[in-house]
Coordinates of N, CA and C in Angstrom, one line a residue:
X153 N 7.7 6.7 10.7 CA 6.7 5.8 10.4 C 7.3 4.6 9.6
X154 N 7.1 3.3 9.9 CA 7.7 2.1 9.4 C 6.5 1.4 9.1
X155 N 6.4 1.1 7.5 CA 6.0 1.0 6.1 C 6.2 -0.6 5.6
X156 N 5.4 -1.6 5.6 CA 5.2 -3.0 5.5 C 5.0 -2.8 3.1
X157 N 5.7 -3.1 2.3 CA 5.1 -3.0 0.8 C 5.1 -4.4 0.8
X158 N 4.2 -5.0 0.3 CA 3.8 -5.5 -0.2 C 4.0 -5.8 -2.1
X159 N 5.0 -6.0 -2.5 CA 5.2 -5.4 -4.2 C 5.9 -7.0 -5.1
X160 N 5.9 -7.5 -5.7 CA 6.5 -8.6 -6.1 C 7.2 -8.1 -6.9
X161 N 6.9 -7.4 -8.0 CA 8.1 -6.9 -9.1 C 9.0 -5.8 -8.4
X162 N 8.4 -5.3 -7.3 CA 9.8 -4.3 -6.6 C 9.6 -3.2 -6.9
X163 N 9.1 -2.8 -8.3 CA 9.2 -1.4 -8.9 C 8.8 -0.3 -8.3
X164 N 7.4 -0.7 -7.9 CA 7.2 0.7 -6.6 C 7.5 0.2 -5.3
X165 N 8.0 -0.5 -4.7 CA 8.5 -0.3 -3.5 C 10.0 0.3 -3.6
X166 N 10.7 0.9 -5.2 CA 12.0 1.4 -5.2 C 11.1 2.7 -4.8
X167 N 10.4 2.7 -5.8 CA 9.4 4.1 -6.1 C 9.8 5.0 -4.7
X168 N 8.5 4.1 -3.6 CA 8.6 4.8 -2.7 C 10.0 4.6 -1.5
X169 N 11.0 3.9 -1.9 CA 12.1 4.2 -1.1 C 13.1 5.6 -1.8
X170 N 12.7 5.8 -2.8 CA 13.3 6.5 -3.4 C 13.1 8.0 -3.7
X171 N 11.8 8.4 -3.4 CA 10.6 9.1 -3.2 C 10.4 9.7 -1.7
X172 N 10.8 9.0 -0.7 CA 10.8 9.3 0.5 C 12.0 9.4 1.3
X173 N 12.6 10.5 1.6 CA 13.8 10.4 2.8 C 13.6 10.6 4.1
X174 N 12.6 11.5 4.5 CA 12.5 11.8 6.2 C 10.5 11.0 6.4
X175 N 10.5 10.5 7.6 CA 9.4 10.5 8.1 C 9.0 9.0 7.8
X176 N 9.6 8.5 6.9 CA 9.2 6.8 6.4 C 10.2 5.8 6.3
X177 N 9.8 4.8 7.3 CA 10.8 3.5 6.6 C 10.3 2.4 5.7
X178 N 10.4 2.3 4.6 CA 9.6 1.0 4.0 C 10.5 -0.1 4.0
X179 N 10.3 -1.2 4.0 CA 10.3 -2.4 4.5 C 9.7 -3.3 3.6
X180 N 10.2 -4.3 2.6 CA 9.9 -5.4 1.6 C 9.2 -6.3 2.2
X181 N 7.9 -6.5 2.2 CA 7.5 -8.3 2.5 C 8.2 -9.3 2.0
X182 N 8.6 -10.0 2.9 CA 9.2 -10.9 2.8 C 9.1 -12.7 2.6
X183 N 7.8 -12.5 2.7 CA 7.1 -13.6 2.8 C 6.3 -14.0 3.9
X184 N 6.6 -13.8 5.2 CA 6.7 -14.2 6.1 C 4.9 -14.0 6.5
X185 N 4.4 -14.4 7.2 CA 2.9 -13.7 8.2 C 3.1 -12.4 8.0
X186 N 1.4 -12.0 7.9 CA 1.2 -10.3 8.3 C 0.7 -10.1 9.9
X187 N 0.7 -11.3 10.6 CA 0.2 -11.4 11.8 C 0.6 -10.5 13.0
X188 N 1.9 -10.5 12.8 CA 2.8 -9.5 13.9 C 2.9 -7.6 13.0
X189 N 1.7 -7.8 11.7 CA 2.4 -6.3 11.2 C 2.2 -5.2 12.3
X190 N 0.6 -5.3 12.4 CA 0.4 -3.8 13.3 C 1.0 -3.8 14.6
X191 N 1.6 -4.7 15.3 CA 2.5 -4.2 16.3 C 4.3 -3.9 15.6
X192 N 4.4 -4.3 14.1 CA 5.4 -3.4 13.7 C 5.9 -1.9 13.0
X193 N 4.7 -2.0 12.1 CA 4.3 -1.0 11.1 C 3.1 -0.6 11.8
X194 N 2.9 1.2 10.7 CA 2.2 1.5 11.3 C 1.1 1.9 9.7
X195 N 1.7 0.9 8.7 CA 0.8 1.1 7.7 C 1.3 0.4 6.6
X196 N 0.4 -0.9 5.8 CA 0.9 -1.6 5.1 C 0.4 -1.1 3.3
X197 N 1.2 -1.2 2.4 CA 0.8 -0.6 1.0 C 1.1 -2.4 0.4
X198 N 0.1 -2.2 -0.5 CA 0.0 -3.8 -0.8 C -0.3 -3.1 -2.9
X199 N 0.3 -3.8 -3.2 CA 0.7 -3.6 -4.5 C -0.5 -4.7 -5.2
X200 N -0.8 -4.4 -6.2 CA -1.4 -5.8 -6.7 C -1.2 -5.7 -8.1
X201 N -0.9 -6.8 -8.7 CA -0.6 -6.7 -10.2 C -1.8 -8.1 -11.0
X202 N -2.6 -8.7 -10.1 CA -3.4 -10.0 -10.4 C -4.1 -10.1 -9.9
X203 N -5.1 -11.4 -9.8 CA -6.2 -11.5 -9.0 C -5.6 -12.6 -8.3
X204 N -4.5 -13.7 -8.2 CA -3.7 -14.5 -7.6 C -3.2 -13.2 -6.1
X205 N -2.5 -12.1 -6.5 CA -1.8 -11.0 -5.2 C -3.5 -10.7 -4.8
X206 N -4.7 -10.4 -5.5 CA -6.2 -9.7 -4.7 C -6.4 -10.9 -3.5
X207 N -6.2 -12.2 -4.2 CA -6.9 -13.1 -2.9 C -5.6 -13.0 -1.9
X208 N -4.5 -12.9 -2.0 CA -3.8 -13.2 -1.1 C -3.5 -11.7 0.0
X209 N -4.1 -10.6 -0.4 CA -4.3 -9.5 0.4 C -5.8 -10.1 0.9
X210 N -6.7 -10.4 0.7 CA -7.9 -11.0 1.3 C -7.8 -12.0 2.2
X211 N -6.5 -13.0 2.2 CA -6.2 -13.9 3.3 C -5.6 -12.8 4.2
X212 N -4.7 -12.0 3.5 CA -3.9 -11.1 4.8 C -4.4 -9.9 5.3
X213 N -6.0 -9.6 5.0 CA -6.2 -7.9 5.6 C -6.7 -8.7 6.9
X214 N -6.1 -7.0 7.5 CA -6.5 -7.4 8.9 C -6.9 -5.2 9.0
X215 N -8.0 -5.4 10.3 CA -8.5 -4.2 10.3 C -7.5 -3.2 11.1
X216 N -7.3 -3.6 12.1 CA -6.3 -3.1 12.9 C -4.9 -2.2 12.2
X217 N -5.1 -2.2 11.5 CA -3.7 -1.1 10.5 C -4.5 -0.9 9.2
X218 N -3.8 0.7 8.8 CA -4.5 1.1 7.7 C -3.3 0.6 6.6
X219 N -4.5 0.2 5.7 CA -4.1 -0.5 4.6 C -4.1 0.4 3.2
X220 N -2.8 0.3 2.1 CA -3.3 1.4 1.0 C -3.2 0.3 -0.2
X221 N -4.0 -0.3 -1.2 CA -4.1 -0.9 -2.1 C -3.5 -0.2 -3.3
X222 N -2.7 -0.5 -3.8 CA -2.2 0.1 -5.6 C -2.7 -0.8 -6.1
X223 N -3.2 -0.2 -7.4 CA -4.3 -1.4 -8.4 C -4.2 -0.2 -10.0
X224 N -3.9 -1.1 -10.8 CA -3.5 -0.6 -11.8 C -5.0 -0.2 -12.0
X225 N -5.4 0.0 -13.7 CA -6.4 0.4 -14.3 C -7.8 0.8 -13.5
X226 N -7.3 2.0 -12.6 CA -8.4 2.3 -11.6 C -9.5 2.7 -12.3
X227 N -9.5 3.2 -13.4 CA -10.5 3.4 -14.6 C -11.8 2.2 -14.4
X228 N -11.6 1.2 -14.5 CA -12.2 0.0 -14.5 C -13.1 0.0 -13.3
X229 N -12.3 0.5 -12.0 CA -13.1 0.7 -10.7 C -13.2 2.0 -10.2
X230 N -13.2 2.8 -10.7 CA -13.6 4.4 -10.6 C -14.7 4.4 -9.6
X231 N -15.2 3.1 -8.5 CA -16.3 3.5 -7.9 C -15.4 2.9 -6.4
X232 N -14.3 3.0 -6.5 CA -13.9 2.3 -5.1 C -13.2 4.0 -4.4
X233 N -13.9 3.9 -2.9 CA -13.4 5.0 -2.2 C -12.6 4.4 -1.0
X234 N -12.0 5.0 -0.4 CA -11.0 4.7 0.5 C -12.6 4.8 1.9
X235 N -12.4 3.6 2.1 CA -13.3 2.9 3.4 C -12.8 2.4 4.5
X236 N -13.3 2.7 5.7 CA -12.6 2.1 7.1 C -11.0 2.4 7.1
X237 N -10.1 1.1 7.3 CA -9.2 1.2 6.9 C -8.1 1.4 5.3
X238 N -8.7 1.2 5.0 CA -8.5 0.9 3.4 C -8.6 2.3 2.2
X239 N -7.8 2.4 1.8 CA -7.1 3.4 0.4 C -6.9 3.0 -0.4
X240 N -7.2 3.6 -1.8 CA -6.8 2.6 -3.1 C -5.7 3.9 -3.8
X241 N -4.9 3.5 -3.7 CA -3.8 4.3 -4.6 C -3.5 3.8 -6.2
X242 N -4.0 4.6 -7.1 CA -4.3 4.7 -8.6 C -2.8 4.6 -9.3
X243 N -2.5 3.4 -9.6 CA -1.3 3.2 -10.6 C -0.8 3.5 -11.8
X244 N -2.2 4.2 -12.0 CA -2.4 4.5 -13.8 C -1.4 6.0 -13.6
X245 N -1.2 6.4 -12.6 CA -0.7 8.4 -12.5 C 0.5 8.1 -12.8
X246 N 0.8 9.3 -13.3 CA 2.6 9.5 -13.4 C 3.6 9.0 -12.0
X247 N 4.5 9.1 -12.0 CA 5.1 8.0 -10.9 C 5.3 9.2 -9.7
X248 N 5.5 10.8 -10.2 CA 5.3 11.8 -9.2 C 4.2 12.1 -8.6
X249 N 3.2 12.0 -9.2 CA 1.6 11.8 -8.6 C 1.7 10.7 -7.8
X250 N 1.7 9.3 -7.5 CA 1.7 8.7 -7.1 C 2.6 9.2 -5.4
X251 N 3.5 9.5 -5.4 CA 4.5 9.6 -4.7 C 3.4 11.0 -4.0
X252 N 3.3 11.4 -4.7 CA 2.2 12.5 -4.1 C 1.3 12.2 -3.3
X253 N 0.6 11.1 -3.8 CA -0.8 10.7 -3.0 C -0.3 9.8 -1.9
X254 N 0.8 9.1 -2.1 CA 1.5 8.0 -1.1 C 1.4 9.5 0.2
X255 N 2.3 10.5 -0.2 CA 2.8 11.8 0.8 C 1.4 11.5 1.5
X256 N 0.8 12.2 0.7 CA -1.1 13.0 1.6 C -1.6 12.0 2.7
X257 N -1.3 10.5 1.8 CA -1.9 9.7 3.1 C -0.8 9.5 4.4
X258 N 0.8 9.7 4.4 CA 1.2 9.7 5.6 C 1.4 11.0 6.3
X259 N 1.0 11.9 5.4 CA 0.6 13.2 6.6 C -0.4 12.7 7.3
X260 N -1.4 12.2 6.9 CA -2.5 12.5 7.2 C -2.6 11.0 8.5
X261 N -1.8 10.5 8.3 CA -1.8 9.5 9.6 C -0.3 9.8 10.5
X262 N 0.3 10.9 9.9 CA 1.1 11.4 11.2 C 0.4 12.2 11.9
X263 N -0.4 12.9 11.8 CA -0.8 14.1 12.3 C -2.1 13.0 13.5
X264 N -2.4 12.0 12.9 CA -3.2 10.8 14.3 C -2.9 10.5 15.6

């Protein structure tokens, strides 16, 4: 499975290179268009640390690939559920939790 992050400070995109050895390739955004993702990747994790990275995931969602949002202080939005395409992975968990919930969702879109 080849894995589009989305991360500006890098820290969880080591996370999950680091976290994952069989079944996943992740892959740094580079800047470039998300236009060509879903004929690359088969699932983009978009990191957000601001509301400057929220609008610029709103220029780049596209429905066609499932998307997993990391959003710090999920407390604040404790009402957002994973809809359509879209997963919100809770930044507030220990960094093994995390890596845990990242697992569940690519089981759960290998087995697709």
């Amino acid at each position: 499975m080849k894995i589009l992050v989305y991360d500006n400070q890098q820290a969880y995109y080591e996370l999950l290179r680091s976290g994952f050895s069989e079944n996943a390739v992740f892959s740094l955004f580079n800047g470039l268009s998300f236009e060509l993702a879903d004929k690359e990747y088969n699932m983009i994790i978009f990191f957000i640390y601001d509301e400057l990275e929220l609008l610029d995931f709103i220029k780049l969602y596209q429905e066609n690939i499932p998307i997993v949002l990391g959003l710090s202080l999920m407390n604040k939005y404790s009402n957002f559920r994973a809809q359509g395409n879209i997963h919100y992975l809770h930044l507030d968990k220990l960094k093994n939790e995390i890596i845990e919930d990242v697992g569940k969702l690519l089981k759960q879109y290998l087995r697709q």
